[in-house]
Short mmCIF file of C-alpha atoms in Angstrom, two decimals:
data_model
loop_
_atom_site.label_atom_id
_atom_site.label_comp_id
_atom_site.label_asym_id
_atom_site.label_seq_id
_atom_site.Cartn_x
_atom_site.Cartn_y
_atom_site.Cartn_z
CA MET A 1 -29.64 -32.43 22.46
CA GLU A 2 -26.35 -33.75 23.09
CA ALA A 3 -26.16 -35.68 20.06
CA ILE A 4 -26.73 -32.89 18.09
CA LYS A 5 -23.78 -31.18 19.71
CA HIS A 6 -21.73 -34.27 19.08
CA ALA A 7 -23.01 -34.22 15.24
CA SER A 8 -21.72 -31.10 15.09
CA GLY A 9 -18.34 -30.98 16.41
CA ALA A 10 -15.09 -31.18 14.08
CA ILE A 11 -15.41 -33.58 10.82
CA ALA A 12 -11.71 -34.75 10.77
CA GLY A 13 -12.38 -37.16 13.62
CA VAL A 14 -14.50 -39.02 11.87
CA GLU A 15 -13.08 -38.85 8.58
CA GLN A 16 -10.73 -42.38 8.97
CA VAL A 17 -14.13 -44.53 10.44
CA SER A 18 -16.65 -42.61 7.57
CA THR A 19 -14.71 -45.13 4.69
CA ILE A 20 -17.19 -48.09 6.27
CA TRP A 21 -20.02 -46.46 4.63
CA PHE A 22 -18.23 -46.76 0.96
CA LEU A 23 -17.09 -50.12 0.85
CA TYR A 24 -17.37 -52.58 -2.25
CA THR A 25 -15.46 -55.47 -1.90
CA GLN A 26 -14.30 -57.93 0.84
CA GLN A 27 -11.01 -56.93 0.29
CA ASP A 28 -12.13 -53.37 1.37
CA LEU A 29 -13.89 -55.06 4.45
CA ALA A 30 -10.87 -56.61 5.32
CA LYS A 31 -8.73 -53.18 4.99
CA ALA A 32 -10.86 -51.46 6.98
CA THR A 33 -11.36 -53.68 10.14
CA GLN A 34 -7.78 -53.29 9.98
CA LEU A 35 -7.40 -49.33 9.92
CA ILE A 36 -10.21 -49.45 12.63
CA LYS A 37 -7.96 -51.91 15.08
CA ARG A 38 -5.19 -50.20 14.59
CA ILE A 39 -6.78 -46.64 15.35
CA VAL A 40 -8.17 -47.96 18.22
CA SER A 41 -5.27 -49.58 19.40
CA ASN A 42 -2.79 -46.46 19.16
CA GLY A 43 -5.32 -44.96 21.22
CA ALA A 44 -8.08 -43.32 19.45
CA HIS A 45 -10.90 -42.33 22.44
CA ASP A 46 -13.32 -39.96 21.82
CA PHE A 47 -15.86 -42.48 20.61
CA THR A 48 -18.52 -40.73 21.66
CA LYS A 49 -18.46 -37.66 18.61
CA VAL A 50 -16.83 -39.97 15.99
CA THR A 51 -20.48 -42.49 16.69
CA CYS A 52 -22.35 -40.24 16.34
CA GLN A 53 -20.81 -38.41 13.57
CA THR A 54 -20.63 -41.68 11.60
CA SER A 55 -23.98 -42.84 12.61
CA PHE A 56 -25.22 -39.60 11.55
CA LEU A 57 -23.65 -39.88 8.08
CA ALA A 58 -24.47 -44.12 7.51
CA SER A 59 -28.49 -42.56 7.62
CA CYS A 60 -27.53 -39.99 4.69
CA VAL A 61 -25.88 -42.68 3.03
CA LEU A 62 -28.30 -45.44 3.42
CA ALA A 63 -31.60 -43.38 3.49
CA THR A 64 -29.83 -42.05 -0.47
CA LEU A 65 -29.47 -45.46 -1.73
CA ASN A 66 -30.87 -45.82 -5.57
CA CYS A 67 -32.25 -42.73 -5.02
CA MET A 68 -33.33 -40.04 -8.07
CA MET A 69 -32.53 -37.45 -6.42
CA ASN A 70 -30.08 -33.90 -6.93
CA PHE A 71 -28.02 -33.89 -4.23
CA SER A 72 -27.70 -29.96 -3.69
CA ASP A 73 -31.81 -29.55 -3.00
CA THR A 74 -31.49 -32.18 -1.09
CA LYS A 75 -28.77 -30.62 1.03
CA THR A 76 -30.37 -27.69 0.97
CA GLY A 77 -33.52 -28.65 2.62
CA MET A 78 -32.12 -30.26 5.26
CA ILE A 79 -29.40 -27.58 5.78
CA GLU A 80 -32.95 -25.76 6.64
CA ARG A 81 -34.72 -28.27 8.49
CA VAL A 82 -31.81 -27.81 10.54
CA LYS A 83 -32.61 -24.58 11.37
CA GLU A 84 -35.66 -25.63 12.20
CA HIS A 85 -34.86 -28.07 14.70
CA LEU A 86 -32.59 -25.76 16.62
CA GLN A 87 -35.22 -23.12 17.29
CA ALA A 88 -37.14 -25.85 19.50
CA TYR A 89 -34.76 -26.74 21.01
CA GLU A 90 -33.66 -24.24 24.56
CA GLY A 91 -30.34 -22.49 24.62
CA ALA A 92 -28.58 -19.67 24.15
CA VAL A 93 -28.43 -18.17 20.30
CA PRO A 94 -25.61 -17.99 20.08
CA MET A 95 -24.03 -21.31 20.91
CA LYS A 96 -27.17 -22.43 18.51
CA ALA A 97 -25.93 -20.53 15.56
CA LYS A 98 -22.71 -22.47 16.28
CA TRP A 99 -24.17 -25.53 16.03
CA SER A 100 -26.50 -24.28 12.64
CA VAL A 101 -22.80 -23.08 11.29
CA ASN A 102 -21.26 -26.51 12.40
CA LEU A 103 -24.16 -28.65 10.86
CA GLU A 104 -24.13 -27.10 7.52
CA LYS A 105 -20.45 -28.05 6.75
CA PHE A 106 -21.12 -32.17 8.69
CA ILE A 107 -23.91 -31.98 5.78
CA SER A 108 -22.63 -30.67 3.16
CA TRP A 109 -19.09 -32.60 3.96
CA ALA A 110 -21.06 -35.67 3.86
CA PHE A 111 -22.70 -34.78 0.46
CA TYR A 112 -20.07 -34.82 -1.13
CA LEU A 113 -18.54 -38.11 -0.21
CA ILE A 114 -21.88 -39.69 -1.25
CA GLU A 115 -21.95 -37.85 -4.45
CA PHE A 116 -18.18 -38.60 -5.54
CA HIS A 117 -18.82 -42.34 -4.78
CA ARG A 118 -21.79 -42.46 -6.50
CA ARG A 119 -20.59 -40.66 -9.75
CA ASN A 120 -17.19 -42.99 -9.33
CA GLN A 121 -19.69 -46.59 -9.57
CA GLY A 122 -20.33 -45.76 -12.83
CA ASN A 123 -22.99 -47.35 -14.70
CA ARG A 124 -22.75 -51.08 -12.69
CA ASP A 125 -25.51 -53.16 -12.09
CA LYS A 126 -27.06 -50.79 -8.96
CA ASP A 127 -29.57 -52.70 -7.67
CA ILE A 128 -26.83 -56.46 -7.22
CA GLN A 129 -24.35 -54.16 -5.84
CA SER A 130 -25.80 -52.01 -3.44
CA ILE A 131 -27.69 -55.31 -1.70
CA PHE A 132 -23.97 -56.31 -1.73
CA GLU A 133 -22.20 -53.04 -0.59
CA THR A 134 -24.76 -52.58 2.19
CA GLN A 135 -24.41 -55.56 3.37
CA LEU A 136 -20.22 -55.23 3.86
CA GLN A 137 -20.97 -51.62 4.71
CA LEU A 138 -23.82 -53.09 7.90
CA SER A 139 -20.88 -55.40 8.29
CA ALA A 140 -18.08 -52.86 8.78
CA PHE A 141 -19.89 -50.52 11.31
CA LYS A 142 -21.14 -53.09 13.04
CA THR A 143 -17.26 -54.84 13.71
CA PHE A 144 -16.68 -51.19 14.99
CA LEU A 145 -18.82 -50.97 16.97
CA ASN A 146 -17.58 -54.64 18.56
CA ILE A 147 -13.72 -53.13 18.40
CA ALA A 148 -14.88 -49.91 20.20
CA ARG A 149 -17.23 -52.14 23.17
CA GLU A 150 -15.75 -50.67 25.74
CA ASN A 151 -15.13 -47.47 25.02
CA ILE A 152 -18.45 -47.05 24.08
CA MET A 153 -21.06 -46.80 26.90
CA GLY A 154 -25.07 -47.49 26.62
CA GLN A 155 -25.37 -43.29 26.60
CA ASN A 156 -22.98 -43.03 23.83
CA PHE A 157 -25.57 -46.19 21.85
CA GLY A 158 -27.87 -43.44 22.74
CA LEU A 159 -26.96 -40.41 21.57
CA ALA A 160 -25.56 -42.07 18.03
CA PHE A 161 -29.27 -43.75 17.92
CA ASP A 162 -30.07 -40.07 18.29
CA ALA A 163 -27.77 -39.35 15.59
CA ALA A 164 -28.84 -41.62 13.18
CA CYS A 165 -32.74 -40.46 13.38
CA PHE A 166 -31.75 -36.70 13.06
CA SER A 167 -30.13 -37.26 9.84
CA LEU A 168 -33.27 -39.09 9.08
CA SER A 169 -35.76 -36.44 10.49
CA LEU A 170 -33.60 -34.10 8.49
CA LEU A 171 -34.11 -35.61 5.32
CA SER A 172 -37.20 -37.51 6.15
CA ASN A 173 -38.91 -34.49 3.19
CA SER A 174 -35.88 -33.44 1.13
CA VAL A 175 -35.75 -37.62 -0.04
CA ASN A 176 -38.11 -38.95 -2.80
CA HIS A 177 -38.62 -43.01 -3.34
CA GLY A 178 -35.63 -43.05 -0.72
CA TRP A 179 -35.81 -45.03 2.36
CA SER A 180 -39.74 -45.78 2.94
CA SER A 181 -39.22 -49.06 1.43
CA GLY A 182 -36.98 -51.47 -0.21
CA VAL A 183 -32.88 -52.36 0.32
CA ALA A 184 -33.21 -49.05 2.02
CA ARG A 185 -35.38 -49.46 4.74
CA ASP A 186 -33.72 -52.18 5.81
CA ALA A 187 -30.72 -50.85 6.06
CA VAL A 188 -31.90 -47.78 8.14
CA LEU A 189 -33.73 -50.94 10.44
CA GLU A 190 -30.84 -52.84 10.46
CA LEU A 191 -27.87 -49.30 11.46
CA LEU A 192 -30.81 -48.59 13.54
CA GLY A 193 -31.41 -51.74 15.44
CA PHE A 194 -27.37 -52.54 16.21
CA LEU A 195 -27.50 -48.68 17.95
CA VAL A 196 -30.65 -49.58 20.05
CA GLU A 197 -28.75 -52.41 21.76
CA GLY A 198 -27.37 -49.93 23.86
CA SER A 199 -29.88 -47.73 24.74
CA VAL A 200 -33.11 -49.18 24.37
CA GLU A 201 -34.55 -45.76 26.63
CA ILE A 202 -33.89 -43.51 23.81
CA VAL A 203 -36.06 -45.37 21.72
CA ASN A 204 -39.32 -42.71 22.98
CA GLN A 205 -37.80 -39.75 22.86
CA CYS A 206 -36.56 -40.62 18.96
CA PHE A 207 -40.35 -41.35 18.45
CA MET A 208 -41.42 -38.20 19.42
CA LYS A 209 -39.13 -36.25 18.25
CA ALA A 210 -40.26 -37.70 14.67
CA ALA A 211 -43.71 -37.23 15.01
CA ARG A 212 -43.12 -33.88 16.06
CA PHE A 213 -41.54 -32.93 12.58
CA GLY A 214 -43.76 -35.11 10.55
CA SER A 215 -40.69 -37.19 9.83
CA THR A 216 -43.69 -40.13 8.94
CA GLU A 217 -40.57 -42.77 7.52
CA LEU A 218 -38.88 -42.63 10.39
CA VAL A 219 -42.33 -42.50 12.49
CA SER A 220 -42.86 -46.10 10.54
CA ILE A 221 -39.50 -47.24 11.12
CA LEU A 222 -39.04 -47.21 15.15
CA LEU A 223 -42.71 -47.85 15.27
CA GLN A 224 -41.13 -51.49 13.65
CA ILE A 225 -38.45 -51.20 15.73
CA ALA A 226 -40.33 -51.29 18.84
CA GLN A 227 -43.05 -53.64 18.05
CA ALA A 228 -39.99 -56.56 17.21
CA ARG A 229 -38.00 -55.34 20.97
CA GLY A 230 -41.12 -55.26 22.72
CA LEU A 231 -40.28 -51.67 23.70
CA HIS A 232 -42.79 -48.93 24.28
CA VAL A 233 -43.61 -45.44 22.37
CA ASN A 234 -46.39 -43.05 23.25
CA VAL A 235 -48.57 -43.33 20.09
CA ASN A 236 -51.15 -41.84 21.53
CA PHE A 237 -48.41 -38.67 22.71
CA ALA A 238 -46.67 -38.86 19.58
CA LEU A 239 -50.72 -38.29 17.76
CA PHE A 240 -51.01 -35.00 19.79
CA ALA A 241 -47.48 -33.91 19.16
CA ALA A 242 -47.67 -34.64 15.08
CA SER A 243 -51.36 -32.85 15.28
CA GLU A 244 -50.28 -30.04 16.96
CA TYR A 245 -47.86 -29.05 13.87
CA SER A 246 -50.42 -30.27 11.15
CA HIS A 247 -48.17 -33.45 9.91
CA ILE A 248 -51.34 -35.52 8.81
CA ASN A 249 -49.60 -38.22 7.12
CA THR A 250 -47.60 -38.80 10.38
CA MET A 251 -50.90 -39.02 12.14
CA GLU A 252 -52.07 -41.41 9.71
CA CYS A 253 -48.56 -43.75 10.11
CA LEU A 254 -49.45 -43.32 14.26
CA VAL A 255 -53.15 -44.87 13.24
CA THR A 256 -52.99 -46.92 11.21
CA GLU A 257 -49.43 -48.49 11.68
CA GLY A 258 -48.82 -47.69 15.30
CA HIS A 259 -52.81 -48.13 16.12
CA ALA A 260 -53.25 -44.61 18.48
CA THR A 261 -57.41 -44.29 19.11
CA TYR A 262 -56.59 -41.04 21.20
CA PHE A 263 -58.35 -38.67 19.32
CA PHE A 264 -59.70 -36.44 22.35
CA GLY A 265 -56.75 -34.04 23.52
CA PRO A 266 -55.61 -34.04 20.05
CA LEU A 267 -59.15 -32.95 18.57
CA MET A 268 -59.76 -30.02 21.27
CA THR A 269 -56.42 -28.48 20.70
CA ALA A 270 -56.75 -28.34 16.67
CA ALA A 271 -60.62 -27.24 16.89
CA ARG A 272 -58.88 -23.56 19.73
CA SER A 273 -56.18 -23.20 16.94
CA GLY A 274 -58.73 -23.53 14.42
CA CYS A 275 -56.49 -25.91 12.43
CA MET A 276 -59.14 -27.27 9.92
CA PRO A 277 -57.02 -30.40 8.14
CA VAL A 278 -56.89 -32.05 11.36
CA VAL A 279 -60.28 -31.33 12.92
CA GLN A 280 -61.10 -32.82 9.49
CA TRP A 281 -58.77 -35.38 10.28
CA PHE A 282 -60.13 -36.86 12.95
CA VAL A 283 -64.22 -36.52 11.96
CA LYS A 284 -63.76 -38.11 9.32
CA ARG A 285 -61.29 -40.82 11.25
CA GLY A 286 -64.27 -41.51 14.08
CA CYS A 287 -65.48 -39.32 16.48
CA THR A 288 -67.87 -39.59 18.87
CA GLU A 289 -70.67 -37.14 19.03
CA MET A 290 -69.89 -36.63 22.89
CA GLU A 291 -66.09 -35.59 21.67
CA LEU A 292 -67.62 -33.66 18.53
CA CYS A 293 -69.81 -31.79 21.23
CA TYR A 294 -66.36 -29.97 23.43
CA ALA A 295 -64.70 -29.38 20.01
CA LEU A 296 -67.29 -27.42 19.16
CA THR A 297 -66.69 -25.77 22.55
CA ALA A 298 -63.68 -25.20 21.97
CA ALA A 299 -63.73 -23.64 19.12
CA THR A 300 -66.33 -21.68 20.11
CA SER A 301 -64.82 -20.41 23.13
CA ASN A 302 -61.67 -19.02 21.10
CA ASN A 303 -63.84 -17.50 18.10
CA GLN A 304 -63.00 -20.12 15.31
CA VAL A 305 -65.79 -19.27 13.35
CA ALA A 306 -64.88 -21.66 10.55
CA ILE A 307 -64.32 -24.14 12.93
CA ILE A 308 -67.73 -23.47 14.28
CA SER A 309 -69.46 -23.84 10.74
CA TYR A 310 -67.73 -27.11 10.14
CA LEU A 311 -68.75 -29.15 13.35
CA LEU A 312 -72.57 -27.81 13.32
CA GLN A 313 -72.59 -29.87 10.22
CA CYS A 314 -71.15 -32.90 11.65
CA ILE A 315 -73.08 -32.58 14.65
CA PRO A 316 -76.61 -34.60 15.24
CA GLN A 317 -79.34 -31.96 15.73
CA GLN A 318 -80.77 -33.95 19.25
CA MET A 319 -77.27 -33.63 20.51
CA LEU A 320 -77.20 -29.86 19.89
CA ASN A 321 -80.48 -29.56 21.29
CA LEU A 322 -79.12 -31.56 24.46
CA PHE A 323 -76.25 -29.93 24.92
CA SER A 324 -77.25 -26.78 23.55
CA PHE A 325 -76.71 -25.39 27.77
CA GLU A 326 -73.59 -26.97 28.32
CA ILE A 327 -71.90 -25.90 25.64
CA LEU A 328 -72.34 -22.38 25.98
CA LYS A 329 -72.04 -21.95 29.66
CA SER A 330 -68.94 -23.87 29.19
CA VAL A 331 -67.73 -20.90 26.60
CA GLY A 332 -68.77 -18.67 29.36
CA GLU A 333 -65.70 -20.05 31.82
CA GLU A 334 -63.43 -21.16 29.56
CA ARG A 335 -63.39 -17.46 27.45
CA PRO A 336 -64.94 -14.45 29.35
CA ASP A 337 -64.04 -11.49 27.27
CA SER A 338 -64.59 -12.12 23.91
CA PHE A 339 -67.56 -13.84 22.90
CA GLU A 340 -67.22 -13.46 18.82
CA GLY A 341 -67.72 -17.88 18.51
CA VAL A 342 -71.09 -17.05 20.95
CA ASN A 343 -72.41 -14.61 18.20
CA PHE A 344 -71.22 -16.78 15.42
CA LEU A 345 -73.08 -19.72 17.06
CA LEU A 346 -76.34 -18.23 17.76
CA SER A 347 -76.67 -16.13 14.25
CA SER A 348 -76.09 -19.45 12.58
CA ASP A 349 -78.70 -21.25 13.81
CA PHE A 350 -77.43 -23.92 15.61
CA LEU A 351 -80.49 -25.21 16.80
CA ARG A 352 -82.25 -25.18 13.35
CA ASP A 353 -84.91 -23.23 14.16
CA PRO A 354 -84.81 -19.54 14.47
CA ILE A 355 -87.45 -19.35 17.34
CA ALA A 356 -85.98 -22.60 19.24
CA THR A 357 -82.86 -20.32 18.95
CA TYR A 358 -83.91 -17.14 19.47
CA ALA A 359 -86.12 -18.18 22.92
CA PHE A 360 -82.83 -20.44 24.05
CA ALA A 361 -81.31 -16.36 24.20
CA ASN A 362 -83.31 -15.79 26.10
CA ARG A 363 -83.45 -17.74 28.73
CA LEU A 364 -79.74 -17.68 29.30
CA ALA A 365 -79.62 -14.41 29.17
CA THR A 366 -82.40 -14.05 31.96
CA SER A 367 -81.34 -17.44 34.35
CA ASN A 368 -81.12 -17.16 37.36
CA GLU A 369 -78.39 -19.95 36.85
CA GLU A 370 -74.42 -19.66 38.77
CA ALA A 371 -73.07 -21.53 36.24
CA ILE A 372 -73.95 -18.98 33.57
CA THR A 373 -71.45 -16.38 34.34
CA PRO A 374 -71.80 -13.02 34.41
CA GLU A 375 -69.88 -11.77 31.20
CA LEU A 376 -72.48 -13.81 29.36
CA LYS A 377 -75.56 -13.46 30.77
CA VAL A 378 -74.57 -9.17 29.86
CA PHE A 379 -73.18 -9.45 26.20
CA LEU A 380 -76.51 -11.97 25.71
CA LEU A 381 -78.94 -9.32 27.21
CA GLU A 382 -77.29 -6.78 25.34
CA HIS A 383 -77.68 -8.29 21.81
CA TRP A 384 -79.45 -11.59 22.28
CA SER A 385 -82.35 -10.78 24.78
CA ALA A 386 -86.42 -10.19 23.85
CA GLU A 387 -84.78 -7.14 25.98
CA ALA A 388 -82.83 -6.84 23.41
CA PHE A 389 -84.92 -6.66 20.22
CA VAL A 390 -87.31 -4.23 21.96
CA GLU A 391 -84.28 -1.88 22.44
CA GLY A 392 -83.06 -2.18 18.87
CA MET A 393 -87.18 -1.28 17.58
CA ARG A 394 -86.49 1.59 20.38
CA ALA A 395 -83.73 2.92 18.63
CA GLY A 396 -84.52 2.35 14.97
CA GLU A 397 -87.90 4.76 16.13
CA VAL A 398 -86.16 7.09 17.53
CA HIS A 399 -83.67 6.69 14.76
CA TYR A 400 -86.82 7.14 12.21
CA VAL A 401 -88.26 10.04 14.15
CA ASN A 402 -85.28 11.82 14.24
CA LEU A 403 -84.74 11.38 9.83
CA MET A 404 -88.30 13.10 9.67
CA ARG A 405 -87.48 15.87 11.43
CA ILE A 406 -84.59 16.64 9.61
CA LEU A 407 -86.45 16.61 7.03
CA ARG A 408 -89.12 18.28 7.79
CA ARG A 409 -87.15 21.43 10.15
CA GLY A 410 -83.80 20.47 8.89
CA LYS A 411 -81.65 23.21 7.61
CA SER A 412 -78.58 22.73 6.02
CA GLU A 413 -77.48 23.70 2.68
CA ILE A 414 -78.37 20.83 1.91
CA CYS A 415 -81.67 20.05 1.87
CA LEU A 416 -82.63 16.49 2.12
CA ARG A 417 -86.32 16.75 1.28
CA GLU A 418 -84.98 18.36 -2.43
CA LEU A 419 -83.01 14.88 -3.04
CA PRO A 420 -84.79 11.96 -4.52
CA PRO A 421 -86.24 9.66 -1.96
CA PRO A 422 -83.82 6.06 -3.14
CA LEU A 423 -81.64 8.73 -2.14
CA VAL A 424 -83.37 9.64 0.93
CA ILE A 425 -83.41 6.41 2.17
CA VAL A 426 -79.47 5.10 1.23
CA ILE A 427 -78.44 8.58 4.73
CA ALA A 428 -81.05 7.05 6.92
CA TYR A 429 -79.79 3.03 6.23
CA LEU A 430 -76.86 2.03 4.13
CA PRO A 431 -75.02 2.26 7.62
CA LEU A 432 -77.49 -0.18 9.03
CA TYR A 433 -78.01 -2.65 5.68
CA ARG A 434 -73.80 -2.70 5.66
CA GLU A 435 -74.24 -3.65 9.31
CA CYS A 436 -76.60 -6.47 8.65
CA LEU A 437 -74.88 -7.88 5.17
CA ALA A 438 -71.83 -7.91 7.67
CA SER A 439 -73.57 -10.17 10.40
CA SER A 440 -72.58 -13.84 9.47
CA GLY A 441 -75.08 -16.84 9.29
CA SER A 442 -78.96 -16.41 8.73
CA LEU A 443 -79.92 -15.29 12.48
CA LEU A 444 -79.58 -11.02 13.02
CA PRO A 445 -78.48 -10.16 16.54
CA GLN A 446 -82.30 -9.40 18.80
CA ARG A 447 -80.43 -5.60 18.87
CA LEU A 448 -80.13 -5.81 15.54
CA ARG A 449 -83.08 -7.24 13.87
CA GLY A 450 -85.45 -4.64 16.53
CA GLU A 451 -83.25 -1.71 14.56
CA LEU A 452 -84.02 -3.37 11.02
CA MET A 453 -87.33 -4.43 11.72
CA VAL A 454 -88.48 -0.42 12.13
CA ALA A 455 -86.31 0.58 9.39
CA ALA A 456 -88.90 -2.65 7.07
CA ARG A 457 -92.17 -1.17 8.31
CA ARG A 458 -91.52 2.06 8.15
CA LEU A 459 -90.79 1.57 4.47
CA SER A 460 -93.17 -1.53 3.74
CA ASN A 461 -95.60 0.39 5.62
CA TRP A 462 -95.75 -2.19 8.33
CA ALA A 463 -96.27 -4.91 6.12
CA VAL A 464 -93.85 -7.22 7.99
CA ASP A 465 -94.47 -9.81 10.01
CA GLU A 466 -92.18 -9.98 13.63
CA MET A 467 -91.16 -13.48 12.82
CA SER A 468 -89.51 -12.77 9.63
CA GLU A 469 -85.78 -13.69 8.43
CA LYS A 470 -82.87 -11.48 8.16
CA ARG A 471 -83.32 -11.87 4.72
CA GLU A 472 -87.00 -11.43 4.30
CA LEU A 473 -86.41 -7.41 5.96
CA LEU A 474 -82.63 -7.21 3.85
CA GLU A 475 -84.42 -8.12 0.41
CA ILE A 476 -87.29 -4.48 1.62
CA LEU A 477 -84.40 -2.44 2.32
CA GLN A 478 -82.83 -3.55 -1.19
CA GLN A 479 -86.52 -2.45 -2.84
CA HIS A 480 -86.16 0.75 -1.55
CA MET A 481 -83.21 1.59 -2.78
CA PRO A 482 -80.94 1.79 -5.90
CA CYS A 483 -78.54 0.42 -7.55
CA PHE A 484 -74.91 1.53 -7.36
#
């Protein structure tokens, strides 16, 4: 936050020092060194702001080395990401709005300088020149740090490091093929290397922010710095942050380069929120069967039907059979107010055996175990128990009797018995038919299945077995209904 505040300050204080990032010759370097010495000897004192802003500008210059880019589009992309970053910070809205405006001005100024100097370079051998010029610029920056070192405390180095990383984070998705490799990457590494010497604790903080915002290139560079200098960065926590915002490329980098290994927490969070790409990534990366069962529980508790459906295909049947009770029990404990996920899990025939799935649901509904919440028991009793099936059949019979009474005794001007039989069937059973179609999965809740069973039996002269499946029962209704 402090780095953003200083980086968004007035531009005037950094204009003189900014010249070091546009040096072309040794003579330019000598002149810049003399200029910096004169500025310091004449009483310059706001080194925090100048160092932060110079570091921010340096990142922009180095990250765009030899990069085929549209400066206007890149600038616009950075400004948009500034707004995203500021939203993540706590603080008064007016203050963040002020920082946003100042940062936009600073970014516009920085890219004006970069574009102006790049245009004036002409058609020189850019590959050779960029290496030579970059070394001059980095030498000048190191000279500035050495000259001003007495006035730059460790905290200032940390703020400058943060400012440089902030700029790189903004550029992450704006620059194509800019600083992920080659001269630009080496230059960025050297720049951050100068700044990290004064404040090593800031590295992990910047690393976390880079992971959160999906700045994959910066994550990779900070990993390299940390590994080279023996610094601690929390790769597992960074993986959690990246996965929370679905930054798949960053997650890949954290695992392949950072050797992150803790998948359980991020997988559970993704399952709860219904983030399919992240769940799929973790599954393909390699999760234990037990972790997948926990993820299934999390998805079921939060009614994430797409995740439930996907995980059921990934978990071996023996694991589902073994932990089915624990899964349903945990769902009841975690989310006692909504059982859409439970309904979907049972409708999907998650035990892959209709008789076993129905028997399991009935056993839970009638269980006396305190581990099963009362709310879950009530839900299962009303919809998935053997008692619910009997109640559904009873309701189906009542509906049929009422239909017969209307046909035989009805005195309405619209006489049902005068309508063609298929239309009478539509009037009687279309709502039930639609409700059954809307129920996902291969199994119907027991109460609904009981109602459908009676309808199918009445239409087929009782030629229906009690264990007939949803598809077979619906086909009987379809055969007796007209096509609209």
